[in-house]
Short mmCIF file of C-alpha atoms in Angstrom, two decimals:
data_model
loop_
_atom_site.label_atom_id
_atom_site.label_comp_id
_atom_site.label_asym_id
_atom_site.label_seq_id
_atom_site.Cartn_x
_atom_site.Cartn_y
_atom_site.Cartn_z
CA UNK W 1 -41.92 -18.26 38.87
CA UNK W 2 -42.45 -22.00 39.32
CA UNK W 3 -43.76 -22.23 35.78
CA UNK W 4 -40.61 -20.54 34.46
CA UNK W 5 -38.39 -23.02 36.32
CA UNK W 6 -40.41 -25.86 34.89
CA UNK W 7 -39.98 -24.46 31.41
CA UNK W 8 -36.25 -24.08 31.94
CA UNK W 9 -35.97 -27.67 33.15
CA UNK W 10 -37.97 -28.75 30.13
CA UNK W 11 -35.70 -26.86 27.76
CA UNK W 12 -32.58 -28.27 29.44
CA UNK W 13 -34.04 -31.79 29.20
CA UNK W 14 -34.74 -31.37 25.50
CA UNK W 15 -31.26 -29.93 25.00
CA UNK W 16 -29.83 -32.94 26.81
CA UNK W 17 -31.78 -35.30 24.57
CA UNK W 18 -30.52 -33.48 21.47
CA UNK W 19 -26.91 -33.63 22.69
CA UNK W 20 -27.28 -37.31 23.52
CA UNK W 21 -28.79 -37.95 20.08
CA UNK W 22 -25.82 -36.20 18.41
CA UNK W 23 -23.22 -37.99 20.51
CA UNK W 24 -24.78 -41.47 20.37
CA UNK W 25 -25.64 -40.95 16.71
CA UNK W 26 -22.00 -40.22 15.97
CA UNK W 27 -20.98 -43.37 17.84
CA UNK W 28 -23.70 -45.41 16.12
CA UNK W 29 -22.77 -44.36 12.58
CA UNK W 30 -19.16 -45.37 13.18
CA UNK W 31 -20.11 -49.01 13.55
CA UNK W 32 -21.37 -49.04 9.96
CA UNK W 33 -17.73 -48.72 8.87
CA UNK W 34 -15.94 -51.75 10.38
CA UNK W 35 -12.69 -53.33 9.23
CA UNK W 36 -13.79 -56.15 6.88
CA UNK W 37 -10.53 -58.00 7.53
CA UNK W 38 -11.13 -58.01 11.29
CA UNK W 39 -14.73 -59.22 11.02
CA UNK W 40 -13.85 -61.90 8.43
CA UNK W 41 -11.33 -63.36 10.86
CA UNK W 42 -13.92 -63.58 13.66
CA UNK W 43 -16.89 -65.04 11.82
CA UNK W 44 -20.57 -64.65 12.70
CA UNK W 45 -19.95 -64.40 16.47
CA UNK W 46 -17.47 -61.58 16.01
CA UNK W 47 -19.79 -59.65 13.71
CA UNK W 48 -22.60 -59.96 16.25
CA UNK W 49 -20.45 -58.89 19.21
CA UNK W 50 -18.50 -56.06 17.61
CA UNK W 51 -20.98 -54.63 15.10
CA UNK W 52 -24.59 -55.82 15.48
CA UNK W 53 -24.65 -55.54 19.29
CA UNK W 54 -23.40 -51.91 19.39
CA UNK W 55 -25.78 -50.96 16.59
CA UNK W 56 -28.62 -52.38 18.70
CA UNK W 57 -27.58 -51.18 22.17
CA UNK W 58 -26.78 -47.57 21.26
CA UNK W 59 -30.37 -46.75 20.15
CA UNK W 60 -31.70 -48.52 23.24
CA UNK W 61 -29.34 -46.47 25.37
CA UNK W 62 -30.57 -43.30 23.69
CA UNK W 63 -34.20 -44.22 24.39
CA UNK W 64 -33.39 -44.89 28.05
CA UNK W 65 -31.57 -41.58 28.36
CA UNK W 66 -34.43 -39.71 26.68
CA UNK W 67 -36.92 -41.29 29.07
CA UNK W 68 -34.83 -40.28 32.06
CA UNK W 69 -34.59 -36.69 30.85
CA UNK W 70 -38.15 -36.21 29.63
CA UNK W 71 -40.27 -38.25 32.00
CA UNK W 72 -42.34 -36.17 34.42
CA UNK W 73 -43.28 -39.16 36.57
CA UNK W 74 -40.64 -39.01 39.28
CA UNK W 75 -41.38 -42.49 40.60
CA UNK W 76 -40.90 -44.05 37.16
CA UNK W 77 -37.77 -42.03 36.57
CA UNK W 78 -36.44 -43.14 39.94
CA UNK W 79 -37.11 -46.76 39.06
CA UNK W 80 -35.30 -46.38 35.73
CA UNK W 81 -32.31 -44.83 37.47
CA UNK W 82 -32.32 -47.66 39.97
CA UNK W 83 -32.43 -50.20 37.14
CA UNK W 84 -29.56 -48.47 35.36
CA UNK W 85 -27.51 -48.26 38.55
CA UNK W 86 -28.15 -51.97 39.23
CA UNK W 87 -26.97 -52.94 35.75
CA UNK W 88 -23.80 -50.87 36.10
CA UNK W 89 -23.11 -52.34 39.54
CA UNK W 90 -23.70 -55.88 38.24
CA UNK W 91 -21.26 -55.23 35.40
CA UNK W 92 -18.62 -53.93 37.81
CA UNK W 93 -19.07 -57.01 40.02
CA UNK W 94 -18.90 -59.47 37.12
CA UNK W 95 -15.95 -57.82 35.35
CA UNK W 96 -13.19 -59.21 37.65
CA UNK W 97 -14.54 -62.74 37.14
CA UNK W 98 -14.78 -62.27 33.39
CA UNK W 99 -11.26 -60.83 33.31
CA UNK W 100 -9.95 -63.81 35.29
CA UNK W 101 -11.63 -66.25 32.89
CA UNK W 102 -10.15 -64.33 29.96
CA UNK W 103 -6.71 -64.54 31.59
CA UNK W 104 -7.04 -68.31 32.06
CA UNK W 105 -8.17 -68.68 28.43
CA UNK W 106 -5.18 -66.62 27.29
CA UNK W 107 -2.78 -68.73 29.30
CA UNK W 108 -4.20 -71.92 27.80
CA UNK W 109 -3.88 -70.45 24.32
CA UNK W 110 -0.32 -69.34 25.05
CA UNK W 111 0.62 -72.82 26.31
CA UNK W 112 -0.75 -74.34 23.12
CA UNK W 113 1.21 -71.88 20.98
CA UNK W 114 4.38 -72.31 23.03
CA UNK W 115 4.10 -76.11 22.72
CA UNK W 116 4.28 -75.67 18.93
CA UNK W 117 6.92 -72.92 19.10
CA UNK W 118 10.56 -73.35 18.13
CA UNK W 119 13.06 -70.57 19.00
CA UNK W 120 14.69 -70.68 15.57
CA UNK W 121 12.15 -72.31 13.26
CA UNK W 122 9.00 -70.68 14.74
CA UNK W 123 7.13 -74.00 14.50
CA UNK W 124 8.69 -77.28 15.63
CA UNK W 125 9.75 -79.29 12.58
CA UNK W 126 8.52 -82.71 11.57
CA UNK W 127 11.31 -85.25 12.01
CA UNK W 128 11.62 -88.65 10.36
CA UNK W 129 10.98 -91.77 12.33
CA UNK W 130 13.59 -94.15 10.93
CA UNK W 131 12.89 -96.90 13.45
CA UNK W 132 10.77 -98.76 10.90
CA UNK W 133 13.53 -98.83 8.26
CA UNK W 134 15.35 -102.13 7.69
CA UNK W 135 18.59 -102.50 9.61
CA UNK W 136 20.26 -104.34 6.77
CA UNK W 137 20.10 -104.38 3.01
CA UNK W 138 19.72 -101.46 0.67
CA UNK W 139 16.92 -99.01 0.29
CA UNK W 140 16.16 -95.55 -1.01
CA UNK W 141 15.39 -92.74 1.42
CA UNK W 142 13.47 -89.72 0.09
CA UNK W 143 12.63 -86.57 2.07
CA UNK W 144 9.85 -84.24 0.91
CA UNK W 145 10.46 -80.67 2.10
CA UNK W 146 8.35 -77.57 1.91
CA UNK W 147 5.50 -75.75 3.60
CA UNK W 148 1.86 -76.66 4.17
CA UNK W 149 1.37 -77.70 0.54
CA UNK W 150 3.79 -80.52 1.29
CA UNK W 151 2.71 -81.23 4.87
CA UNK W 152 -1.08 -81.25 4.59
CA UNK W 153 -3.06 -84.37 3.71
CA UNK W 154 -6.39 -85.16 2.10
CA UNK W 155 -9.62 -85.84 3.98
CA UNK W 156 -8.53 -89.45 4.52
CA UNK W 157 -5.21 -88.51 6.08
CA UNK W 158 -3.03 -89.30 3.07
CA UNK W 159 -0.70 -86.73 1.49
CA UNK W 160 1.08 -86.60 -1.82
CA UNK W 161 4.41 -87.94 -0.40
CA UNK W 162 2.61 -91.17 0.59
CA UNK W 163 1.27 -91.42 -2.95
CA UNK W 164 4.74 -90.85 -4.39
CA UNK W 165 6.06 -93.71 -2.27
CA UNK W 166 3.36 -96.07 -3.53
CA UNK W 167 3.87 -94.94 -7.12
CA UNK W 168 7.65 -95.42 -7.01
CA UNK W 169 7.40 -98.82 -5.33
CA UNK W 170 4.95 -99.95 -7.97
CA UNK W 171 7.01 -98.66 -10.91
CA UNK W 172 10.31 -100.05 -9.63
CA UNK W 173 8.97 -103.24 -8.00
CA UNK W 174 10.98 -102.19 -4.97
CA UNK W 175 9.42 -102.07 -1.49
CA UNK W 176 12.56 -100.56 -0.01
CA UNK W 177 11.68 -97.03 -1.13
CA UNK W 178 10.79 -94.84 1.84
CA UNK W 179 9.29 -91.39 1.29
CA UNK W 180 8.94 -89.07 4.29
CA UNK W 181 6.64 -86.07 4.50
CA UNK W 182 8.73 -83.46 6.33
CA UNK W 183 6.92 -80.34 5.13
CA UNK W 184 5.74 -77.84 7.75
CA UNK W 185 3.18 -75.09 7.47
CA UNK W 186 4.66 -71.57 7.26
CA UNK W 187 8.12 -72.94 6.40
CA UNK W 188 10.19 -70.98 3.88
CA UNK W 189 13.42 -71.96 2.11
CA UNK W 190 15.25 -70.54 5.13
CA UNK W 191 13.38 -72.78 7.56
CA UNK W 192 14.03 -75.76 5.30
CA UNK W 193 17.72 -74.95 4.88
CA UNK W 194 18.24 -74.59 8.64
CA UNK W 195 16.17 -77.69 9.41
CA UNK W 196 18.02 -79.76 6.82
CA UNK W 197 21.46 -78.85 8.12
CA UNK W 198 20.57 -79.26 11.81
CA UNK W 199 18.06 -82.11 11.84
CA UNK W 200 17.88 -83.99 8.56
CA UNK W 201 21.27 -84.09 6.87
CA UNK W 202 22.59 -86.72 9.29
CA UNK W 203 20.20 -89.27 7.76
CA UNK W 204 21.97 -89.00 4.39
CA UNK W 205 18.81 -89.22 2.26
CA UNK W 206 19.21 -90.32 -1.35
CA UNK W 207 16.81 -87.73 -2.65
CA UNK W 208 15.22 -84.45 -1.61
CA UNK W 209 11.96 -83.26 -3.18
CA UNK W 210 11.61 -79.56 -2.49
CA UNK W 211 8.58 -77.34 -3.10
CA UNK W 212 8.72 -73.70 -1.99
CA UNK W 213 7.14 -70.49 -3.27
CA UNK W 214 4.25 -68.78 -1.53
CA UNK W 215 5.70 -68.64 2.00
CA UNK W 216 8.90 -67.03 0.71
CA UNK W 217 6.93 -64.74 -1.57
CA UNK W 218 4.81 -63.54 1.37
CA UNK W 219 7.97 -62.31 3.11
CA UNK W 220 7.89 -59.36 0.72
CA UNK W 221 4.66 -58.06 2.35
CA UNK W 222 6.59 -56.43 5.17
CA UNK W 223 3.65 -54.12 5.91
CA UNK W 224 1.46 -57.03 6.99
CA UNK W 225 0.23 -57.93 10.47
CA UNK W 226 2.71 -60.82 10.43
CA UNK W 227 5.71 -58.44 10.12
CA UNK W 228 7.54 -56.31 12.66
CA UNK W 229 9.55 -53.92 10.53
CA UNK W 230 10.94 -53.57 7.01
CA UNK W 231 12.17 -56.50 4.91
CA UNK W 232 15.30 -58.32 6.01
CA UNK W 233 17.15 -60.87 3.90
CA UNK W 234 17.30 -63.22 6.90
CA UNK W 235 13.48 -62.97 7.16
CA UNK W 236 13.92 -61.58 10.67
CA UNK W 237 11.11 -59.08 10.10
CA UNK W 238 8.48 -61.77 9.57
CA UNK W 239 6.99 -63.34 12.68
CA UNK W 240 4.51 -65.53 10.82
CA UNK W 241 2.75 -67.96 13.21
CA UNK W 242 4.52 -66.33 16.16
CA UNK W 243 3.10 -62.86 15.42
CA UNK W 244 0.39 -63.11 18.06
CA UNK W 245 2.62 -64.29 20.89
CA UNK W 246 3.62 -60.77 22.01
CA UNK W 247 0.08 -59.35 21.61
CA UNK W 248 -1.78 -60.71 24.62
CA UNK W 249 -4.26 -58.26 26.18
CA UNK W 250 -6.47 -58.27 29.24
CA UNK W 251 -10.23 -58.28 28.70
CA UNK W 252 -10.51 -54.49 28.66
CA UNK W 253 -7.58 -54.14 26.29
CA UNK W 254 -9.02 -56.85 24.04
CA UNK W 255 -12.35 -55.10 23.70
CA UNK W 256 -10.70 -51.71 23.26
CA UNK W 257 -8.56 -53.03 20.39
CA UNK W 258 -11.47 -54.97 18.86
CA UNK W 259 -13.97 -52.11 18.88
CA UNK W 260 -11.29 -49.81 17.46
CA UNK W 261 -11.23 -52.10 14.39
CA UNK W 262 -15.01 -51.84 14.02
CA UNK W 263 -15.51 -48.12 14.36
CA UNK W 264 -14.87 -45.65 11.54
CA UNK W 265 -12.29 -47.91 9.94
CA UNK W 266 -10.26 -46.20 7.21
CA UNK W 267 -10.10 -48.39 4.06
CA UNK W 268 -6.65 -49.80 3.31
CA UNK W 269 -4.63 -48.70 0.35
CA UNK W 270 -4.54 -51.51 -2.20
CA UNK W 271 -1.02 -51.51 -3.59
CA UNK W 272 0.58 -53.08 -6.63
CA UNK W 273 4.14 -54.28 -6.09
CA UNK W 274 6.46 -55.32 -8.89
CA UNK W 275 9.82 -55.52 -7.14
CA UNK W 276 10.44 -58.21 -4.56
CA UNK W 277 13.63 -58.07 -2.45
CA UNK W 278 12.93 -61.58 -1.25
CA UNK W 279 14.09 -63.12 -4.52
CA UNK W 280 17.72 -62.74 -3.40
CA UNK W 281 17.54 -64.92 -0.26
CA UNK W 282 15.06 -67.27 -1.93
CA UNK W 283 17.50 -68.03 -4.75
CA UNK W 284 20.46 -68.21 -2.38
CA UNK W 285 18.70 -70.60 0.01
CA UNK W 286 17.72 -73.00 -2.77
CA UNK W 287 21.25 -73.04 -4.16
CA UNK W 288 22.78 -73.55 -0.73
CA UNK W 289 20.42 -76.46 -0.02
CA UNK W 290 21.45 -78.13 -3.27
CA UNK W 291 25.14 -77.60 -2.51
CA UNK W 292 24.81 -79.08 0.99
CA UNK W 293 22.90 -82.07 -0.31
CA UNK W 294 25.45 -82.81 -3.01
CA UNK W 295 28.26 -82.89 -0.46
CA UNK W 296 26.61 -86.11 0.70
CA UNK W 297 25.73 -87.35 -2.82
CA UNK W 298 22.08 -86.50 -2.16
CA UNK W 299 20.13 -85.56 -5.30
CA UNK W 300 17.61 -82.71 -5.26
CA UNK W 301 14.38 -82.28 -7.21
CA UNK W 302 12.81 -78.84 -7.35
CA UNK W 303 9.07 -78.42 -7.94
CA UNK W 304 7.06 -75.45 -9.08
CA UNK W 305 4.11 -74.75 -6.82
CA UNK W 306 0.61 -75.26 -8.30
CA UNK W 307 -1.66 -72.33 -7.62
CA UNK W 308 -4.96 -70.72 -8.49
CA UNK W 309 -3.58 -67.34 -9.58
CA UNK W 310 -4.14 -66.24 -13.17
CA UNK W 311 -5.33 -63.21 -15.11
CA UNK W 312 -8.58 -65.08 -15.82
CA UNK W 313 -9.51 -65.93 -12.22
CA UNK W 314 -13.07 -64.96 -11.32
CA UNK W 315 -14.58 -63.38 -8.23
CA UNK W 316 -15.40 -66.73 -6.63
CA UNK W 317 -11.76 -67.78 -6.89
CA UNK W 318 -10.58 -64.43 -5.52
CA UNK W 319 -12.78 -64.75 -2.47
CA UNK W 320 -11.02 -67.92 -1.30
CA UNK W 321 -7.48 -66.57 -1.63
CA UNK W 322 -6.11 -66.35 1.90
CA UNK W 323 -2.84 -64.63 1.05
CA UNK W 324 -4.36 -61.58 -0.60
CA UNK W 325 -7.42 -61.37 1.64
CA UNK W 326 -5.85 -62.21 4.99
CA UNK W 327 -2.06 -62.54 4.99
CA UNK W 328 -0.69 -59.81 2.71
CA UNK W 329 -2.75 -57.32 4.73
CA UNK W 330 -1.57 -54.72 7.22
CA UNK W 331 -3.06 -51.80 9.14
CA UNK W 332 -2.88 -49.46 6.16
CA UNK W 333 -2.08 -51.49 3.05
CA UNK W 334 -2.77 -54.75 1.25
CA UNK W 335 -1.66 -56.34 -1.98
CA UNK W 336 -3.82 -56.44 -5.07
CA UNK W 337 -4.33 -59.64 -7.07
CA UNK W 338 -1.99 -58.46 -9.85
CA UNK W 339 0.85 -58.49 -7.31
CA UNK W 340 -0.01 -62.04 -6.26
CA UNK W 341 -0.17 -63.24 -9.86
CA UNK W 342 3.09 -61.52 -10.72
CA UNK W 343 4.94 -62.72 -7.67
CA UNK W 344 3.87 -66.36 -7.77
CA UNK W 345 4.87 -66.57 -11.40
CA UNK W 346 8.24 -64.97 -10.70
CA UNK W 347 9.02 -67.32 -7.82
CA UNK W 348 8.12 -70.41 -9.84
CA UNK W 349 10.32 -69.11 -12.67
CA UNK W 350 13.17 -68.68 -10.18
CA UNK W 351 12.80 -72.30 -9.04
CA UNK W 352 13.08 -73.42 -12.66
CA UNK W 353 16.10 -71.18 -13.21
CA UNK W 354 17.90 -72.45 -10.10
CA UNK W 355 17.30 -76.03 -11.20
CA UNK W 356 18.75 -75.24 -14.63
CA UNK W 357 21.81 -73.52 -13.21
CA UNK W 358 22.49 -76.21 -10.63
CA UNK W 359 21.72 -79.15 -12.90
CA UNK W 360 18.90 -80.37 -10.65
CA UNK W 361 15.75 -82.05 -11.90
CA UNK W 362 12.83 -79.60 -12.23
CA UNK W 363 9.24 -80.87 -12.32
CA UNK W 364 6.67 -78.30 -13.34
CA UNK W 365 3.74 -79.22 -11.12
CA UNK W 366 2.06 -75.88 -11.79
CA UNK W 367 1.54 -76.92 -15.39
CA UNK W 368 -0.11 -80.20 -14.34
CA UNK W 369 -2.85 -78.76 -12.11
CA UNK W 370 -5.64 -76.68 -13.74
CA UNK W 371 -6.22 -73.30 -12.10
CA UNK W 372 -9.81 -73.88 -11.00
CA UNK W 373 -11.68 -74.47 -7.73
CA UNK W 374 -12.14 -78.11 -8.78
CA UNK W 375 -8.53 -78.65 -7.74
CA UNK W 376 -7.96 -76.01 -5.03
CA UNK W 377 -9.90 -74.82 -1.97
CA UNK W 378 -7.77 -71.71 -1.69
CA UNK W 379 -4.94 -70.28 -3.78
CA UNK W 380 -2.44 -73.13 -3.17
CA UNK W 381 -4.02 -75.86 -1.01
CA UNK W 382 -5.51 -78.87 -2.76
CA UNK W 383 -8.83 -80.62 -2.93
CA UNK W 384 -8.66 -84.41 -2.56
CA UNK W 385 -8.51 -85.13 -6.29
CA UNK W 386 -5.37 -83.03 -6.71
CA UNK W 387 -3.21 -85.23 -4.48
CA UNK W 388 -3.54 -88.11 -6.95
CA UNK W 389 -2.31 -85.97 -9.83
CA UNK W 390 0.71 -84.82 -7.84
CA UNK W 391 1.57 -88.35 -6.71
CA UNK W 392 1.25 -89.80 -10.22
CA UNK W 393 3.17 -86.96 -11.86
CA UNK W 394 6.09 -87.10 -9.44
CA UNK W 395 6.24 -90.88 -9.51
CA UNK W 396 6.34 -90.87 -13.31
CA UNK W 397 8.93 -88.10 -13.65
CA UNK W 398 11.23 -89.46 -10.94
CA UNK W 399 11.14 -92.93 -12.46
CA UNK W 400 11.97 -91.48 -15.88
CA UNK W 401 14.86 -89.43 -14.48
CA UNK W 402 16.87 -92.46 -13.39
CA UNK W 403 17.64 -90.90 -10.01
CA UNK W 404 16.41 -94.03 -8.24
CA UNK W 405 19.39 -95.94 -9.56
CA UNK W 406 21.66 -93.90 -7.28
CA UNK W 407 21.39 -95.93 -4.07
CA UNK W 408 23.61 -96.16 -1.05
CA UNK W 409 23.50 -97.63 2.42
CA UNK W 410 22.61 -94.50 4.38
CA UNK W 411 19.49 -96.08 5.84
CA UNK W 412 21.06 -99.24 7.06
#
């Protein structure tokens, strides 16, 4: 009778091991299918924590469970159970502290984001410091408006607006030309239009240099993680840099969401889009900006946006494209490269068309910058050598246009 009970226990133990193998095996296999977008955003540390660690710990957990079920040595089994219980208890004791530290970290991150946040413009705008301008005499005031491709500078802290200022001063032998870099990352034509009317128009600049494309174009990806709903002409669906403000989780919620991205992820549908509702507000915003500027006798120059997109771009170039790989990506869909090529070309063509219709000067910067990684480190942001080409090109074309001869005393 005792032997039969022993056999039954043995059979039940083996059955338990088999069930554990099936269950843990199912869990283990799932981590071989993570969300590549999620892991790419979190780097090596994220891949280790959310993929490599589970793939390592699950087999170890299975071995521990098998030992507990199959070991005949009661003393050893008792010690293993005690060890397991101690680890669980330690985890339960440490969790409140870890959750508190996570909360503090989240609050610090939120404070940083809120410090940059603007209730209407999402990110606080750059404003001109006119204190250094001469209080008497004449000068020329130029504002450069756009997104990050206007705002960002080279490795030495010098952007293309600074180069334009130096180029124009040299060509005109006039040190009273002041060029301000007022671009802001994430800004669209709508941000620029609002910012100009509310913050910048009062300075009565002589000239606006405007470069917009990719940020407006991205508004059409209303399925992305940056959007909260379908496309709106006022861009109200697109949260952009503010998208993460509402999504603050506790430590448990964070790990639950993170591991969900790394377990049996369903591949996204790669879509090709050829109609873009955003062209309507994009065109309207550019025209309205020109109309407002001209009310104050301010001239406007429109620029096409240099970019890496072309039918001939290779795999190395595609890998560095943030918009297609990171930004035009949502839970179930993402753009293909044909959409990016098509859309960037369309938006640059629209800039040219608006300039023609409104009689504004158009400078085709896209034509000046070769579409290779020598000049770009992603699809639109420049390597150091590119800034010189932009500065020289704009200085030359503005000088040729004769717009500098239109001067007034708005900066006195």
